[in-house]
Amino acid sequence: MSNWQAFQQQGHLDPDFAFREHIFAQFRQAAQRQSQAAPMTSSTATATPKYAFEARVGDTKTPKNDINALILDYLTMEGYPGAAANFSKEANLAPQQADPSIKTRQEIQHAIHSGDIETAITALNTLDSDILDKNPELHFSLLRLQLVELIRQCYGGDITPALDFATQQVAPRASINEQFRVDLERAMSLLFFDHDSNLSPELKDLLSSDLRRKTATKVNEAVLVRQDQRREAAIRALVRMRAWAESSARSSKIKDLPPDIDIGLNGENAVEFQGLTETNGHEPMITT
């Protein structure tokens, strides 16, 4: 039985601990797949790689400390304070940020992923009111998401709370920005359509968990920028750089590249890390 299952059965699952165990499990599975794919026998040990690229990869040894630093950076930047603290001790690395800073971002993102946008806005204003005051686009994104959550709650019942919130909180901002107006009208149209029927792609996107995820990512980046921190984990930039390098190599028609270069983002990993190679996209976050 895994530690995750044990905690679930006890009725007090620690999501931060579970996420950390999940990340480590992915590393262990990747190592196991690699060992199974290339068992060390007398025939394979002396076999010549089919592509020169594979030989260079095999000769490259990444220091364990560098891998540990990447993991700690990811846990810190994405807002997993417990996992970051425990891992930094195990790997003998200095914490990158103070725990309260990480925990605050985690709480804000958790509220957004849970649909509790009012709590997220209050926490943001308590942390630093300038984050929303000086970023009207981000503020409107949060208010629109709060409106969508209200419409979701009012579905099939009294729509007065959603109408009042749209009139008092969202409409005044939409009146001075054309894109805000379009976004507000699209959100309000959810009141007139059956959510269980075939909605248009634009309306489906509003009800999708992706809207929460994208908004949480924007908020996390805004907080990091305000705190003079990088906007994203280093591994995200490395994955995009890797995708760019492979694309450039293939466009140059380099002949010693294998048809496919696996970086271990298949299966469940592909779902969790989708969009990492998009230059201007919104990266996913594993929710707590």
Coordinates of C-alpha atoms in Angstrom, one line a residue:
M1 CA 0.0 0.0 0.0
S2 CA 1.3 3.5 -0.9
N3 CA 1.7 6.3 1.6
W4 CA -1.0 8.2 -0.3
Q5 CA -3.5 5.3 0.1
A6 CA -2.7 5.0 3.8
F7 CA -3.4 8.6 4.4
Q8 CA -6.6 8.4 2.5
Q9 CA -7.8 5.5 4.5
Q10 CA -7.0 7.3 7.7
G11 CA -9.2 10.2 6.5
H12 CA -6.6 12.9 6.7
L13 CA -4.8 13.1 3.4
D14 CA -2.1 15.7 3.3
P15 CA -2.2 16.9 -0.4
D16 CA 1.2 18.5 -0.1
F17 CA 2.8 15.2 1.1
A18 CA 0.8 13.3 -1.5
F19 CA 2.0 15.6 -4.3
R20 CA 5.6 15.1 -3.2
E21 CA 5.2 11.4 -3.2
H22 CA 3.7 11.5 -6.6
I23 CA 6.6 13.5 -8.0
F24 CA 9.1 11.0 -6.6
A25 CA 7.0 8.1 -7.9
Q26 CA 7.3 9.6 -11.4
F27 CA 11.1 9.7 -11.1
R28 CA 11.2 6.1 -9.9
Q29 CA 9.0 4.9 -12.7
A30 CA 11.1 6.7 -15.3
A31 CA 14.3 5.1 -13.9
Q32 CA 12.7 1.7 -13.9
R33 CA 11.5 2.1 -17.5
Q34 CA 15.0 3.1 -18.5
S35 CA 16.6 0.1 -16.8
Q36 CA 14.0 -2.3 -18.3
A37 CA 14.5 -0.8 -21.8
A38 CA 18.3 -1.2 -21.7
P39 CA 19.3 -4.1 -19.4
M40 CA 23.0 -4.4 -19.0
T41 CA 24.1 -7.6 -20.7
S42 CA 27.3 -8.4 -22.5
S43 CA 25.5 -7.8 -25.8
T44 CA 23.9 -4.5 -25.0
A45 CA 26.8 -3.1 -23.0
T46 CA 29.0 -3.1 -26.1
A47 CA 26.2 -2.3 -28.6
T48 CA 26.8 0.8 -30.7
P49 CA 23.9 3.3 -30.6
K50 CA 22.0 3.6 -33.9
Y51 CA 22.2 7.4 -33.7
A52 CA 25.1 9.6 -32.7
F53 CA 22.7 11.7 -30.7
E54 CA 21.9 8.8 -28.5
A55 CA 25.6 8.2 -27.9
R56 CA 26.1 11.8 -26.8
V57 CA 23.1 11.6 -24.5
G58 CA 24.5 8.4 -23.0
D59 CA 27.8 10.1 -22.3
T60 CA 26.1 13.0 -20.6
K61 CA 25.9 12.7 -16.8
T62 CA 23.7 15.2 -15.0
P63 CA 24.9 15.8 -11.4
K64 CA 22.4 14.7 -8.8
N65 CA 22.6 18.1 -7.1
D66 CA 21.4 19.8 -10.2
I67 CA 18.4 17.5 -10.4
N68 CA 17.6 18.1 -6.7
A69 CA 17.9 21.9 -7.3
L70 CA 15.4 21.7 -10.1
I71 CA 12.9 19.7 -8.0
L72 CA 13.2 22.1 -5.1
D73 CA 12.8 25.1 -7.5
Y74 CA 9.6 23.6 -8.9
L75 CA 8.1 22.9 -5.5
T76 CA 9.0 26.4 -4.3
M77 CA 7.8 28.3 -7.4
E78 CA 4.5 26.3 -7.7
G79 CA 3.7 26.8 -4.0
Y80 CA 4.2 23.5 -2.1
P81 CA 5.7 24.7 1.2
G82 CA 5.6 21.4 3.1
A83 CA 7.1 19.4 0.2
A84 CA 9.7 22.1 -0.4
A85 CA 10.8 22.2 3.2
N86 CA 11.0 18.4 3.5
F87 CA 12.8 18.0 0.3
S88 CA 15.3 20.8 1.0
K89 CA 16.3 18.9 4.3
E90 CA 16.6 15.5 2.6
A91 CA 18.6 16.9 -0.3
N92 CA 20.7 19.2 2.0
L93 CA 19.7 22.3 0.1
A94 CA 18.9 25.8 1.4
P95 CA 15.3 26.8 1.1
Q96 CA 14.7 29.3 -1.7
Q97 CA 12.0 31.3 0.0
A98 CA 10.6 31.7 3.5
D99 CA 7.7 29.2 4.2
P100 CA 5.1 31.9 4.8
S101 CA 5.6 33.3 1.3
I102 CA 5.1 29.9 -0.3
K103 CA 2.2 29.0 1.9
T104 CA 0.3 32.3 1.1
R105 CA 0.6 31.6 -2.6
Q106 CA -0.5 28.1 -2.1
E107 CA -3.6 29.2 -0.2
I108 CA -4.6 31.7 -2.8
Q109 CA -4.2 29.2 -5.6
H110 CA -6.1 26.5 -3.7
A111 CA -9.0 28.9 -3.2
I112 CA -9.1 29.6 -7.0
H113 CA -8.9 26.0 -7.9
S114 CA -11.7 25.3 -5.4
G115 CA -13.9 28.0 -7.0
D116 CA -13.7 30.3 -3.8
I117 CA -12.7 33.4 -5.7
E118 CA -13.9 35.8 -3.0
T119 CA -11.5 34.3 -0.6
A120 CA -8.7 34.4 -3.1
I121 CA -9.3 38.1 -3.8
T122 CA -9.4 38.9 -0.1
A123 CA -6.1 37.1 0.5
L124 CA -4.5 38.8 -2.4
N125 CA -5.5 42.3 -1.1
T126 CA -4.3 41.3 2.3
L127 CA -0.9 40.2 0.9
D128 CA -0.5 43.3 -1.3
S129 CA -3.4 45.4 -2.5
D130 CA -1.3 46.9 -5.3
I131 CA -1.3 43.5 -7.1
L132 CA -4.9 44.0 -8.2
D133 CA -5.0 47.7 -8.1
K134 CA -2.1 48.0 -10.7
N135 CA -3.3 45.0 -12.8
P136 CA -6.9 45.6 -14.0
E137 CA -6.7 42.7 -16.4
L138 CA -5.9 40.3 -13.6
H139 CA -8.6 41.8 -11.4
F140 CA -11.2 41.5 -14.1
S141 CA -10.2 37.9 -14.8
L142 CA -10.8 37.1 -11.1
L143 CA -14.1 38.9 -11.0
R144 CA -15.3 37.2 -14.2
L145 CA -14.3 33.8 -12.8
Q146 CA -16.2 34.7 -9.6
L147 CA -19.3 35.5 -11.7
V148 CA -19.0 32.2 -13.6
E149 CA -18.8 30.4 -10.2
L150 CA -21.9 32.3 -9.1
I151 CA -23.8 31.3 -12.3
R152 CA -22.7 27.7 -11.7
Q153 CA -24.1 27.8 -8.2
C154 CA -27.3 29.5 -9.4
Y155 CA -27.9 27.1 -12.2
G156 CA -31.5 25.9 -12.1
G157 CA -32.4 28.2 -9.3
D158 CA -32.5 31.9 -8.3
I159 CA -30.1 33.9 -10.5
T160 CA -30.4 37.1 -8.5
P161 CA -27.0 36.8 -6.8
A162 CA -25.3 36.4 -10.1
L163 CA -27.2 39.3 -11.6
D164 CA -26.4 41.6 -8.6
F165 CA -22.7 40.7 -8.7
A166 CA -22.5 41.3 -12.5
T167 CA -24.2 44.7 -12.2
Q168 CA -22.4 45.9 -9.1
Q169 CA -18.9 44.5 -9.5
V170 CA -18.2 43.5 -13.1
A171 CA -20.2 45.8 -15.3
P172 CA -18.5 49.1 -14.1
R173 CA -15.1 47.7 -15.2
A174 CA -16.5 46.3 -18.5
S175 CA -17.9 49.7 -19.4
I176 CA -14.5 51.1 -19.9
N177 CA -12.8 48.2 -21.7
E178 CA -14.2 46.6 -24.9
Q179 CA -12.6 43.2 -24.3
F180 CA -13.9 43.2 -20.8
R181 CA -17.4 43.9 -22.2
V182 CA -17.2 41.0 -24.6
D183 CA -16.0 38.7 -21.8
L184 CA -18.8 39.8 -19.5
E185 CA -21.5 39.3 -22.2
R186 CA -20.1 35.8 -22.9
A187 CA -20.2 34.9 -19.2
M188 CA -23.7 36.2 -18.8
S189 CA -24.9 34.1 -21.7
L190 CA -24.4 31.1 -19.5
L191 CA -27.6 32.1 -17.7
F192 CA -29.6 31.4 -20.8
F193 CA -28.3 28.0 -21.9
D194 CA -28.6 24.5 -20.5
H195 CA -25.2 23.7 -19.1
D196 CA -25.7 20.0 -19.8
S197 CA -26.5 20.5 -23.5
N198 CA -24.1 21.1 -26.3
L199 CA -22.6 24.5 -25.5
S200 CA -20.4 26.4 -27.9
P201 CA -16.7 25.9 -27.3
E202 CA -16.4 29.4 -25.9
L203 CA -19.0 28.7 -23.3
K204 CA -17.6 25.3 -22.5
D205 CA -14.3 26.9 -21.8
L206 CA -15.9 29.1 -19.1
L207 CA -17.2 26.1 -17.3
S208 CA -14.0 24.1 -17.7
S209 CA -11.6 23.7 -14.8
D210 CA -9.0 25.1 -17.2
L211 CA -10.3 28.6 -16.5
R212 CA -9.6 28.2 -12.8
R213 CA -6.1 26.8 -13.7
K214 CA -5.2 29.6 -16.1
T215 CA -6.4 32.3 -13.7
A216 CA -4.5 30.7 -10.8
T217 CA -1.3 30.7 -12.9
K218 CA -1.7 34.4 -13.7
V219 CA -2.2 35.2 -10.1
N220 CA 0.8 33.1 -9.0
E221 CA 3.0 34.9 -11.6
A222 CA 1.7 38.3 -10.5
V223 CA 2.6 37.6 -6.9
L224 CA 6.0 36.3 -7.8
V225 CA 6.7 39.4 -9.9
R226 CA 5.6 41.6 -7.1
Q227 CA 8.0 39.8 -4.8
D228 CA 10.8 40.2 -7.3
Q229 CA 10.8 36.5 -8.0
R230 CA 11.0 34.6 -11.3
R231 CA 7.5 34.1 -12.8
E232 CA 7.9 30.3 -13.3
A233 CA 9.9 27.3 -12.3
A234 CA 13.2 26.8 -14.1
I235 CA 12.1 23.4 -15.4
R236 CA 9.4 24.9 -17.5
A237 CA 11.9 27.1 -19.3
L238 CA 14.2 24.1 -19.8
V239 CA 11.4 22.0 -21.3
R240 CA 10.5 24.9 -23.7
M241 CA 14.2 25.3 -24.6
R242 CA 14.5 21.5 -25.2
A243 CA 11.4 21.6 -27.5
W244 CA 12.9 24.6 -29.4
A245 CA 16.3 22.9 -29.8
E246 CA 14.7 19.7 -31.2
S247 CA 12.6 21.7 -33.6
S248 CA 15.6 23.7 -34.7
A249 CA 17.7 20.6 -35.2
R250 CA 14.9 18.9 -37.2
S251 CA 14.3 21.9 -39.4
S252 CA 18.1 21.9 -40.1
K253 CA 17.7 18.3 -41.3
I254 CA 20.3 16.9 -38.9
K255 CA 20.5 13.2 -39.8
D256 CA 21.7 11.6 -36.6
L257 CA 18.4 12.4 -34.6
P258 CA 16.1 9.4 -33.8
P259 CA 12.5 9.7 -35.0
D260 CA 11.2 10.3 -31.5
I261 CA 13.0 11.7 -28.5
D262 CA 11.2 10.7 -25.3
I263 CA 11.6 13.0 -22.3
G264 CA 9.3 11.1 -20.0
L265 CA 6.2 13.1 -20.4
N266 CA 4.0 10.3 -21.7
G267 CA 0.8 8.9 -20.2
E268 CA -0.3 10.7 -17.0
N269 CA 2.7 13.0 -17.2
A270 CA 1.5 14.3 -20.5
V271 CA -1.8 15.4 -18.9
E272 CA -0.1 17.1 -16.0
F273 CA 2.5 18.9 -18.0
Q274 CA 0.6 19.7 -21.2
G275 CA 1.4 23.1 -22.6
L276 CA 4.9 23.4 -21.2
T277 CA 6.3 23.7 -24.7
E278 CA 4.0 26.6 -25.6
T279 CA 6.0 29.8 -25.7
N280 CA 3.1 32.0 -24.6
G281 CA 0.7 29.5 -23.2
H282 CA -0.6 29.0 -19.7
E283 CA 1.2 26.2 -17.9
P284 CA -0.7 23.8 -15.8
M285 CA -0.5 23.4 -12.1
I286 CA -1.2 20.2 -10.1
T287 CA -3.8 21.3 -7.7
T288 CA -3.8 20.6 -4.0

